[in-house]
Structures are given as C-alpha cells and as structure tokens.
XYZ file of C-alpha atoms in Angstrom:
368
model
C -5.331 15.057 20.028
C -5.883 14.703 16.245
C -9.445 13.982 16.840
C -10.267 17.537 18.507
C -9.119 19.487 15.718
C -11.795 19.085 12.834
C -14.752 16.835 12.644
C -14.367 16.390 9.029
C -15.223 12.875 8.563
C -18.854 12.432 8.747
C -20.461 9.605 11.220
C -20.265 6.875 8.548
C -18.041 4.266 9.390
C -16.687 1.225 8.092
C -16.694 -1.896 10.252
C -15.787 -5.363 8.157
C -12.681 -4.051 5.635
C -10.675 -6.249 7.040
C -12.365 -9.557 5.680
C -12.566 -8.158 1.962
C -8.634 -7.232 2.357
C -8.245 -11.380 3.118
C -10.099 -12.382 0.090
C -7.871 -13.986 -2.299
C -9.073 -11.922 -5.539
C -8.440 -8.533 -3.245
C -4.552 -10.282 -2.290
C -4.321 -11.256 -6.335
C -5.419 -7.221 -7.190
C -2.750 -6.400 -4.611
C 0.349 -8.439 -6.117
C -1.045 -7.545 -9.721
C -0.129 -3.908 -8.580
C 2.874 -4.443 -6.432
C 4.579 -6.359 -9.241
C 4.080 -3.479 -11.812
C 6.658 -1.967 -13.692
C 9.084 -4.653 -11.261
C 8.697 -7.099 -13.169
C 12.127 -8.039 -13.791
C 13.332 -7.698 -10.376
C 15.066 -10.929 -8.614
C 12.353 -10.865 -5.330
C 9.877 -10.682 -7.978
C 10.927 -13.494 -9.565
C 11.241 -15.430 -6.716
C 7.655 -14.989 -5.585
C 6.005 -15.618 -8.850
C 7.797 -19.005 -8.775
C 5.034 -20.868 -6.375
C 2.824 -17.457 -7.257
C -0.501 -19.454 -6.133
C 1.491 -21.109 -3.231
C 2.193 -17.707 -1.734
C -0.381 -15.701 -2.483
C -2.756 -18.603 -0.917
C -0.006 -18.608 2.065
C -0.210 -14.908 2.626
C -3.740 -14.979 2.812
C -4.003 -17.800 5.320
C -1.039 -15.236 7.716
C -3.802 -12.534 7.016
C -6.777 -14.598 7.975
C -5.521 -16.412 11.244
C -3.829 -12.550 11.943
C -0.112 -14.558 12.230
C 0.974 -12.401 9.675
C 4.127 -10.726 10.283
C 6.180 -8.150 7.866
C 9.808 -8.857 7.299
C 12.779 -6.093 8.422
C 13.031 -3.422 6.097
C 16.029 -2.862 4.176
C 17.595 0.454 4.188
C 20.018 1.971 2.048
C 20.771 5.413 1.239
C 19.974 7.585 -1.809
C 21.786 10.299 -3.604
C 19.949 12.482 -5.888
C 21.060 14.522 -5.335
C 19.797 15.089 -1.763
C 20.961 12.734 0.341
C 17.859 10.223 1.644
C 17.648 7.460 3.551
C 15.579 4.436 1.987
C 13.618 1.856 3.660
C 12.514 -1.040 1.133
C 9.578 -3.671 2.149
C 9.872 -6.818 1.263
C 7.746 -7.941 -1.916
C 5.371 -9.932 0.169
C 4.670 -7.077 2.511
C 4.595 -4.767 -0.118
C 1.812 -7.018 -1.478
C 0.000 -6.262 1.592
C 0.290 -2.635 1.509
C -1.555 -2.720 -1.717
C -4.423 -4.899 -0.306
C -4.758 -2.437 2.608
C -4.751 0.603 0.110
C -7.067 -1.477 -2.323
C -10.067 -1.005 0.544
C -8.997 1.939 2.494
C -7.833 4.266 0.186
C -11.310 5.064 -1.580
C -12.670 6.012 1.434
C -10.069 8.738 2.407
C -9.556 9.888 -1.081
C -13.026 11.651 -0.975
C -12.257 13.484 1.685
C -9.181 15.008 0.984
C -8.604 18.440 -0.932
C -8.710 19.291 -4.102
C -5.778 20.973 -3.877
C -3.459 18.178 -2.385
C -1.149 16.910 -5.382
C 1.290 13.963 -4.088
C 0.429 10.136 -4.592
C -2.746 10.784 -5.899
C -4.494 9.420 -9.180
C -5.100 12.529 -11.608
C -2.610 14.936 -9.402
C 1.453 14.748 -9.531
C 3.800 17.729 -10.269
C 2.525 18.527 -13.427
C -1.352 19.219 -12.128
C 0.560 20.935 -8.788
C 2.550 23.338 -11.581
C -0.771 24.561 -13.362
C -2.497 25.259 -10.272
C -0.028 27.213 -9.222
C 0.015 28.709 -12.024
C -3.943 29.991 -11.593
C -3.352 30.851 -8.066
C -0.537 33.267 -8.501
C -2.569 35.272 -11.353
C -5.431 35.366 -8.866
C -3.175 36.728 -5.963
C -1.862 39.297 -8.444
C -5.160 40.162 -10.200
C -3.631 39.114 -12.936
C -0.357 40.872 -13.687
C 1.517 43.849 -12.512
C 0.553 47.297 -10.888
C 2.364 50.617 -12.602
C 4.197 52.367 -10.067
C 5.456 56.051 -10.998
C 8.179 57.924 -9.085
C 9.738 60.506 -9.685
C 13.710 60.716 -9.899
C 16.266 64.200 -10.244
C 12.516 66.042 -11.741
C 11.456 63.169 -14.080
C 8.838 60.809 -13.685
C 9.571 57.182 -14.028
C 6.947 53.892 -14.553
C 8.177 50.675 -12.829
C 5.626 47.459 -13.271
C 6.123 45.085 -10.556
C 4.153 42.363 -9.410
C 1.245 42.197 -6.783
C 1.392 39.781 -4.379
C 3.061 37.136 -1.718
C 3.593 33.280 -1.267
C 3.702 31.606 1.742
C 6.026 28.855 0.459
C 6.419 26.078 4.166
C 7.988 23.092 4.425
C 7.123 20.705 7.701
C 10.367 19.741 9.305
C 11.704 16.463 9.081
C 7.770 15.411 8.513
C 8.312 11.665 7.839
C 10.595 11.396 11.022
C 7.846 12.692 13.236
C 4.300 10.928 12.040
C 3.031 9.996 15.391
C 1.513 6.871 15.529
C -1.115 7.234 17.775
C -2.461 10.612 16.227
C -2.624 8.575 13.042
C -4.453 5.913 14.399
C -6.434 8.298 15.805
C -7.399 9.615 12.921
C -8.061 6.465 10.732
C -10.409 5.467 13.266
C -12.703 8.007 12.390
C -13.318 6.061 9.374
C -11.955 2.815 10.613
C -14.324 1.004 12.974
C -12.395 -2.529 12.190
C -9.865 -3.817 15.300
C -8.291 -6.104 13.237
C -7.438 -4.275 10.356
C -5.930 -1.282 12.802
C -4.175 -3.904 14.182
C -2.200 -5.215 10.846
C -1.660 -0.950 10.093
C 0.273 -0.898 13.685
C 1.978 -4.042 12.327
C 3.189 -2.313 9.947
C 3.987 1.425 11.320
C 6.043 -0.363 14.505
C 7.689 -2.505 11.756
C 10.181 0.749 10.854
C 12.568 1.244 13.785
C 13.683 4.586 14.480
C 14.810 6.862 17.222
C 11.864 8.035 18.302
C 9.196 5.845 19.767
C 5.829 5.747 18.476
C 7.053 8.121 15.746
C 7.827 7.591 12.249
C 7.455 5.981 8.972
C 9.875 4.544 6.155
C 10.548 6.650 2.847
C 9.679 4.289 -0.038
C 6.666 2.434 1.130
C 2.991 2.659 -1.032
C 1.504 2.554 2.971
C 3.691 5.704 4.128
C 2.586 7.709 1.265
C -1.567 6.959 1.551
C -0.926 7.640 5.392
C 1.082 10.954 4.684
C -1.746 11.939 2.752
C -4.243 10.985 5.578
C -2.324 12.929 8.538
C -1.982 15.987 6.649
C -5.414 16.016 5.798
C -6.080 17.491 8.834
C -3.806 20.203 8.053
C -5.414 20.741 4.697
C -8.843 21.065 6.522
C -7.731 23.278 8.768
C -6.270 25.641 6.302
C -9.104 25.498 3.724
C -11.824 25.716 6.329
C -10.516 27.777 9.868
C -8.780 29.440 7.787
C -10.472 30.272 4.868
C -7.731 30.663 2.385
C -8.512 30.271 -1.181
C -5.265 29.700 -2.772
C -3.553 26.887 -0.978
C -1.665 23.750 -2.333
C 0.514 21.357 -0.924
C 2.794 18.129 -2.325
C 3.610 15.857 0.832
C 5.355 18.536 3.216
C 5.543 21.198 0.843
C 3.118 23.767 0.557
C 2.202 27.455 -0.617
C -0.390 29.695 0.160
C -1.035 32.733 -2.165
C -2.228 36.349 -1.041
C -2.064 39.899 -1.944
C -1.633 41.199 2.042
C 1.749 39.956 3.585
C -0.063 40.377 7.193
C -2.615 38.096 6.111
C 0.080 35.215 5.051
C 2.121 35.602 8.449
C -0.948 35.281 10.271
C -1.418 31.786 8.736
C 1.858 31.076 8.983
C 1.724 31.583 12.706
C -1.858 29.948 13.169
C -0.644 26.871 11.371
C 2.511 26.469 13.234
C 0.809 26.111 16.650
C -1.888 23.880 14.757
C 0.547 21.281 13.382
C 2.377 21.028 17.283
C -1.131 21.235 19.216
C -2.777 18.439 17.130
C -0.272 16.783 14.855
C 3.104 17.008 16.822
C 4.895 18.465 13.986
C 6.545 21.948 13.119
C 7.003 24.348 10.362
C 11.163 24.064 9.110
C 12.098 27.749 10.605
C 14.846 28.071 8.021
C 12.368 26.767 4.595
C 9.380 28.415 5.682
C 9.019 32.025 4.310
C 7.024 34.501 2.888
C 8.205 36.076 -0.350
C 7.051 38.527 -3.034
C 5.614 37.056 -6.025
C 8.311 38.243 -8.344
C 10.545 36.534 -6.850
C 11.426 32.667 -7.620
C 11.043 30.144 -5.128
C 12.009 26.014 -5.104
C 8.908 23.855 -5.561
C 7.922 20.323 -6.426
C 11.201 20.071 -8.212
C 11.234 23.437 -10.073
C 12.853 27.141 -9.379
C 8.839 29.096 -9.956
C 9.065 32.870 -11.533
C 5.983 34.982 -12.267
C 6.712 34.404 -15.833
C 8.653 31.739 -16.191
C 9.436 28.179 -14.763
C 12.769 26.919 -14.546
C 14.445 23.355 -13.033
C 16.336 23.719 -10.030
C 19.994 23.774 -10.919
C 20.381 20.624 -8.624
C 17.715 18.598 -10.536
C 19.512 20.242 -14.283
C 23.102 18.488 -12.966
C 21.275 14.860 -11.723
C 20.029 14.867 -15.235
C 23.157 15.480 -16.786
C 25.076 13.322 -14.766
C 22.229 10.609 -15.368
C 22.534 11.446 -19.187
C 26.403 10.850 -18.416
C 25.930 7.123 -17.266
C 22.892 6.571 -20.240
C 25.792 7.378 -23.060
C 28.710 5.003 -21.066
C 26.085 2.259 -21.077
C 24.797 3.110 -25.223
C 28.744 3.213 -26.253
C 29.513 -0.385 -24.324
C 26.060 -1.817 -25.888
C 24.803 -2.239 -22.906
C 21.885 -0.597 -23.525
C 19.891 -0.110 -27.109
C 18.338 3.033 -28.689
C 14.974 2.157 -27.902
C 15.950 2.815 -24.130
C 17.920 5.535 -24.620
C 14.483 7.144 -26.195
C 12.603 6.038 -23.551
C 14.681 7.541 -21.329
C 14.377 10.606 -22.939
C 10.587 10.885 -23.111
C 10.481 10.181 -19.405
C 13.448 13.240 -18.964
C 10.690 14.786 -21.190
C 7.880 14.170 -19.639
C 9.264 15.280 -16.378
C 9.950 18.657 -17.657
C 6.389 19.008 -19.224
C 4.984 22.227 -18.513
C 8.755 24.080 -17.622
C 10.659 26.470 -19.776
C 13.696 24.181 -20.650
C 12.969 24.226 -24.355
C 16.936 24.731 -24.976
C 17.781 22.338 -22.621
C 16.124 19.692 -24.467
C 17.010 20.950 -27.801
C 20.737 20.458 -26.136
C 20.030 16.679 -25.001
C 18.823 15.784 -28.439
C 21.876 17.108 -30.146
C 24.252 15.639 -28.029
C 22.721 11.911 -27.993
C 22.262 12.174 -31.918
C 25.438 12.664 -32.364
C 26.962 9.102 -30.391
C-alpha cells in the first residue's frame, strides 16, 4: 500500500547492514549510547558488571539470529497527560541503538527539512522558530487595516492575515501498521535478516490490534515514527505543494492565507493517511483557525505575537518545583541540582515569553 504512494527513495539500496550491525565495535557504539545519561541506573549497573561478557554474548544472539528481546515493561505516566509507557530492557535497548547506528543515516537524508521530532539539530526549539517564519510569510508579514464605518464615523481595525491548519493523527502510535512499515523500509532495506530482527522487535509490543502498533519510550519507535510519516511529509511537500508545513511526531501545521486552500489539504491528506498509511486525522484536534488566534503546539499555547506555555505544562512545573524544594529542605538533594534543574526548566522555555515566570522561580528558590 505504502509503496504506491510516492517513489521517493531512489533505486539505491542497501544489501549487507546487517553484518556491520553484528560487529562488536558497532554493538560497543550502541551500549556507549544506550548507557548515556543512565548511568546510575540499577539494569545499568548490572550489565556493565561482565560488560565484555555481554556485549560479546549479545553479539554471538545477533550473529547466529537466536537473539530474542525480553517483555517490555509497562507502566503508566502522568504529566500531566496520562500515557502509557513501555520500557525495553537495557540489552535490547542496546540493540535498538546498533540498528539506528546503520539505518538511521540512510533515512535521515531523505526526510524533510521541516520534520522536527527525534532528530539531531531539530527539537521544539528549531520547530518554534520555524513557525515563527512561516506565520509572517502566511501573513505577509503583519496585519491588514480594515476601515468600517460605525453610527457615521469611520473606524481602523488591524487584524491579522492568515490561517493554520493545526492536525493531529489519532491515536498514531496505536495504529503503525507493521507491514506498511516494512514496506516501506524495504525500499531502502534490501537485507532479510536485518528486516527480520526489526519484526523481532515491532511483534515484541503486544497490543490489541494485530500487526499494529509500537511502544511509547523506545529509541526504535521514534526513528520508525519518523520513517512512516515520511511518506506523509512527501506527500504534503510534493502532491501538494505547500510551502509552509511542519510537523513534530503526529502534530503538524500547515500555514496559508486562503482558508479553502487549507481545507482542501486537510481533506486530501485525510484520505491519504487511510488509503496508504491506515491512519486518520483526530476529528476533534484537527482544525483550521485564524492566525490571531492561539493554538496548542509542541508544548506551547502559539499567538501571532507572543508565545506562551500551556497552562497544563505551567502547573507540571510547579508541582515539579514543589517536590525539588521537599527534597532541598530534607537534604536530599544539593544546590548544584537544584540549579541544574533550573537551567533545564530554562532551557525548555528558551524561545517563549515566560520572562516573569522565571523571574518568579528564582525568587522563590532563593529564598529556601
């Protein structure tokens, strides 16, 4: 199905990955990566205690193709939006790096420049300035001076130019068909073996639907997430045609100054995504709006003029900021972390108008 919709992937293909992902330095690069910034964690730990022992063993599983990934382990996450959480073991999550080590390069060209999650150089932060440019381009730049007249006067109103398309694919992790996505790594992926440990690892996460699906949390669900909606990206950018279009996972916005023009996409993309990609546009979170009006993305509450957090995202902070102070007053925790904290708070809201919201959190952690 996938493979009908856009030939976007050249003849080139690659036939003996699956040999490099076995070699020991590739499986070393792999747990190098998988261990960062986990360090400290107890499964961590554990592995690193015969480190040579299992990397060596995991390589041998990979070689002789006995390799088999452990159950996940789910548990659910509040924050707030409730989400469920499916966690790899460290060993398989080892192997999800030595996959995405070889395979990830050669997908990574071909995606958009416009496609912002789980990417090197991209993240919120890149997908907030870009929409920045793109909503000054829809609205030439600014606002149009309307004059009516009211009871014999005339009157000037400014308002902006403008619409978003602002879509969100519905329950888009849930419904990742397997097959389309093999479908479309084989266009790249001449190499039985190595499509072989990727089904491993897609029929690994158990879920309602067969053949559908893949886990929240892994490094693997978030390359392939990238590599499915590709073809949506391709479609839009080059069917299409439209010029200002962005997406973050299943999120995504499309800029123009003709409303017509952004419900005809809307409409042309909906029976794209269930006639090649099994999926649907959410009919409640996908609308068209004005430009002067805000709208939730990547995290934020996006004005014309001004960029706000979403009040949901404000109260996890302060509740988190809550728990940071408990844990500061027991001595649980030292002033170097609490800063560190901060600066990643900061960091987050880079680029956002929350200067008095920060100004706020410094005054109340100087004075504990």
């Amino acid at each position: 199905m996938a493979l009908a919709a856009l030939d976007i992937y050249g003849m080139k293909t690659y036939t003996k990955l699956y040999d490099k992902i076995c070699s020991y330095d590739n499986i070393e690069l792999a747990y190098r990566k998988a261990r960062k910034r986990k360090s400290s964690r107890p499964d961590v730990q554990e592995f690193e205690q015969k480190l040579k022992e299992n990397l060596q063993r995991l390589q041998q599983e990979l070689i002789n193709e006995t390799y088999q990934p452990l159950p996940l382990k789910t548990f659910i996450l509040r924050d707030p939006k409730t989400r469920k959480i499916s966690k790899s073991d460290f060993r398989d999550r080892v192997v999800h790096h030595a996959i995405c080590n070889l395979i990830e390069p050669i997908f990574e060209k071909r995606f958009i420049y416009d496609s912002y999650a789980n990417r090197k150089g991209k993240g919120t932060s890149a997908a907030i300035k870009r929409f920045n440019v793109f909503k000054r381009k829809a609205s030439s730049n600014g606002v149009k001076v309307h004059q009516h007249e009211e009871n014999g006067k005339k009157y000037n109103n400014n308002y902006v130019r403008g619409y978003i398309l602002k879509a969100d694919i519905r329950k888009y992790f849930d419904y990742v068909d397997h097959n389309i996505l093999i479908q479309i790594l084989c266009k790249k992926i001449a190499d039985r073996k190595l499509i072989k440990l990727i089904e491993k690892i897609l029929t690994n996460h158990r879920t309602p639907h067969l053949g559908k699906g893949m886990p929240l949390g892994n490094l693997t669900s978030q390359f392939f997430a990238n590599v499915y909606l590709n073809e949506l990206d391709q479609f839009v950018k080059h069917t299409l045609k439209a010029k200002h279009y962005l997406r973050y996972v299943d999120d995504f916005v499309i800029f123009h100054k003709d409303k017509r023009v952004l419900q005809e996409y809307k409409e042309r993309i909906n029976v794209f995504l269930r006639t090649y990609l099994q999926l649907e546009l959410h009919p409640q979170k996908s609308r068209i709006k004005p430009l002067a009006k805000g709208l939730d993305f990547v995290g934020y509450r996006m004005f014309y003029y001004y960029i706000l957090l979403r009040k949901r995202n404000r109260r996890k902070i302060e509740h988190q900021l809550n728990e940071i102070e408990k844990l500061y007053k027991d001595k649980a925790i030292c002033k170097e972390t609490v800063d560190q904290t901060l600066n990643g708070w900061f960091g987050y809201m880079n680029g956002s108008n929350t200067h008095n919201l920060r100004q706020k959190m410094l005054k109340r952690v100087a004075e504990w």
